[in-house]
XYZ file of C-alpha atoms in Angstrom:
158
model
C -30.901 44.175 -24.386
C -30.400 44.433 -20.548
C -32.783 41.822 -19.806
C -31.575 39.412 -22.497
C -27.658 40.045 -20.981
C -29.457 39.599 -17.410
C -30.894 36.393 -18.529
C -28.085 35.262 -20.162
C -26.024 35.788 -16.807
C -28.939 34.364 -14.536
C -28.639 31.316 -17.076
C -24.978 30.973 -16.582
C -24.459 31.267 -12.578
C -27.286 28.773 -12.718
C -25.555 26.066 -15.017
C -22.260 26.840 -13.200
C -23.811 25.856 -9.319
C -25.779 22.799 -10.870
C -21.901 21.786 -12.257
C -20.186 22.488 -8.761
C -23.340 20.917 -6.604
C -22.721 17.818 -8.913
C -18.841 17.577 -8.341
C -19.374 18.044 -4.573
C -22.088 15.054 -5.033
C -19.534 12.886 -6.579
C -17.027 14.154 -4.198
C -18.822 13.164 -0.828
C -19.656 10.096 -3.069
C -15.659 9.286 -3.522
C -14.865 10.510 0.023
C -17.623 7.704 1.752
C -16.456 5.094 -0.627
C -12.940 5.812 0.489
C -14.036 5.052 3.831
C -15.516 1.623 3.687
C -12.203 0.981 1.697
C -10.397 2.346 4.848
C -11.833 0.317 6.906
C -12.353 -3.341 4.848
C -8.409 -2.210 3.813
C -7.727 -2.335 7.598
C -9.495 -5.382 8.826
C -7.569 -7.173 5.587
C -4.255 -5.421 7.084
C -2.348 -8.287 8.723
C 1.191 -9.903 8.441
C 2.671 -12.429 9.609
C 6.502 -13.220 9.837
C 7.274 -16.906 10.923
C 9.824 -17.174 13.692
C 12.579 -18.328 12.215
C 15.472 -20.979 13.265
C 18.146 -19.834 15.767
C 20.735 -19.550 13.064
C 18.901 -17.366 10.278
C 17.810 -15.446 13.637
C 20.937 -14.405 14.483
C 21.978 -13.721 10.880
C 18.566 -11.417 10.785
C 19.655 -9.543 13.426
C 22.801 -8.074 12.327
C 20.642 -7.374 8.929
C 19.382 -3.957 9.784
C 17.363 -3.168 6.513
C 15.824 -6.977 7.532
C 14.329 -5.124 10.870
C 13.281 -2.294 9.630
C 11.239 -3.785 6.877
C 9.574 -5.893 9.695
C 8.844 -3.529 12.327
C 7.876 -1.514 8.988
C 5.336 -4.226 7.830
C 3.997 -4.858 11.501
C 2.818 -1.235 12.203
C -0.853 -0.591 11.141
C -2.082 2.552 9.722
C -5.025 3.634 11.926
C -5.893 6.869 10.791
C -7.138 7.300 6.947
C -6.164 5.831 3.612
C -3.257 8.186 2.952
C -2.065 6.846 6.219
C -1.879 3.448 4.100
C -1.029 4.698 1.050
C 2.288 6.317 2.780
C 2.501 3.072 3.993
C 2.915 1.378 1.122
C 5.760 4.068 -0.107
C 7.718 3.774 2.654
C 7.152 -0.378 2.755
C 8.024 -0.070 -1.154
C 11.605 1.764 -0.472
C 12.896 -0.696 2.129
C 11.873 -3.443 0.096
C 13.926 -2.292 -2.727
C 16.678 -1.558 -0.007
C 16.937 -5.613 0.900
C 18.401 -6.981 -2.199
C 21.284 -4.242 -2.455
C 22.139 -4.669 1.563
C 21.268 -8.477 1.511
C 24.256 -10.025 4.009
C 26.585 -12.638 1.850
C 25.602 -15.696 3.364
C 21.783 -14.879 1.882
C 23.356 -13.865 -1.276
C 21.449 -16.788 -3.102
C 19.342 -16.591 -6.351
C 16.373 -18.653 -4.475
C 16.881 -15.630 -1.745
C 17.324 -12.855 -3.976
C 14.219 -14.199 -6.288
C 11.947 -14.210 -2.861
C 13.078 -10.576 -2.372
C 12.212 -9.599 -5.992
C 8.738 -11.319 -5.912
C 8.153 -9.467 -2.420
C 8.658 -6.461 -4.245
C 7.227 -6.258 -7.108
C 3.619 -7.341 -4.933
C 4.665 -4.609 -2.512
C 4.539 -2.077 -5.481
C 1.349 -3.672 -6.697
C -0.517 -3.099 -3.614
C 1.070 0.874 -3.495
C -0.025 1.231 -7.069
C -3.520 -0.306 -6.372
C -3.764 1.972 -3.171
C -3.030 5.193 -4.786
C -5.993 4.608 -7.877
C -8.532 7.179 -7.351
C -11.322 3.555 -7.761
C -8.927 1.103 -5.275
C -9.729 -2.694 -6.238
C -10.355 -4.309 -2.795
C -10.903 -7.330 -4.159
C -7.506 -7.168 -5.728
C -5.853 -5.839 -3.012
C -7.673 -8.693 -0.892
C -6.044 -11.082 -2.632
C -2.182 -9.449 -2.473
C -2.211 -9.177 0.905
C -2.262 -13.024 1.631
C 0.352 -13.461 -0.903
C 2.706 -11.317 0.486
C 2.507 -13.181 3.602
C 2.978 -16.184 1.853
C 6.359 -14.956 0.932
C 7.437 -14.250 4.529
C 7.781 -18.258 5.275
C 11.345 -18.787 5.984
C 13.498 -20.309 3.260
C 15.360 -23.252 4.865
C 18.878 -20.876 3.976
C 17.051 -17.852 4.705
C 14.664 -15.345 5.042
C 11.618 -14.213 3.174
């Protein structure tokens, strides 16, 4: 009976560190994926805001949310893919924080609908970025589309 409970235990451990040596597999598996992400995510990582005409400048520049949200969007993560994912948080929250502080004179459905659109592709590319399998190709394809909503509107930004 001692031997058959030994067994029975030998059996056990042994099933238990084949389960926990293949998790760490897939593990260091996830964890060196992540990193080509990290780094194809960060050569992708670029945008662009047009300069825009003297008078929409000016306007911009008493729009404090509007600066933020740049400087924001023009800071690189350079450190690891939580480092963009946080990113994309904080980028998500002062997105939202633009059509509620937008000044009057911007105050325009074409303006507002830009801001929306921004958005909503801003919390696409969060959600994509916080998927434990992240979609480069989709989030290849967002990033170039956001940019494409930073051309100036001739009555304002985004």
């Amino acid at each position: 009976m001692k031997v058959f409970l030994y067994s029975l235990s030998l059996l056990v451990l042994t099933l238990i560190s084949c389960e926990n040596e293949n998790q760490q597999l897939e593990a260091q598996k996830v964890a060196q994926k992540n990193e080509a992400v990290f780094k194809n995510i960060s050569k992708m990582w670029q945008f662009n805001f047009p300069t825009p005409r003297p008078e929409v400048d000016a306007t911009l520049d008493r729009w404090n949310e509007w600066r933020q949200f740049e400087i924001e969007m023009l800071q690189k993560p350079k450190s690891t893919l939580s480092a963009f994912q946080m990113k994309t948080k904080n980028l998500s929250s002062k997105a939202d924080t633009l059509s509620i502080t937008i000044p009057f004179e911007y105050n325009k459905p074409q303006i507002l609908s830009r801001i929306t659109t921004l958005n909503t592709k801003l919390k696409s590319l969060e959600t994509f970025l916080n998927l434990r399998i992240i979609p480069e190709q989709k989030i290849a394809k967002l990033i170039p589309e956001i940019n494409a909503n930073f051309m100036v509107y001739n009555g304002g930004p985004v």
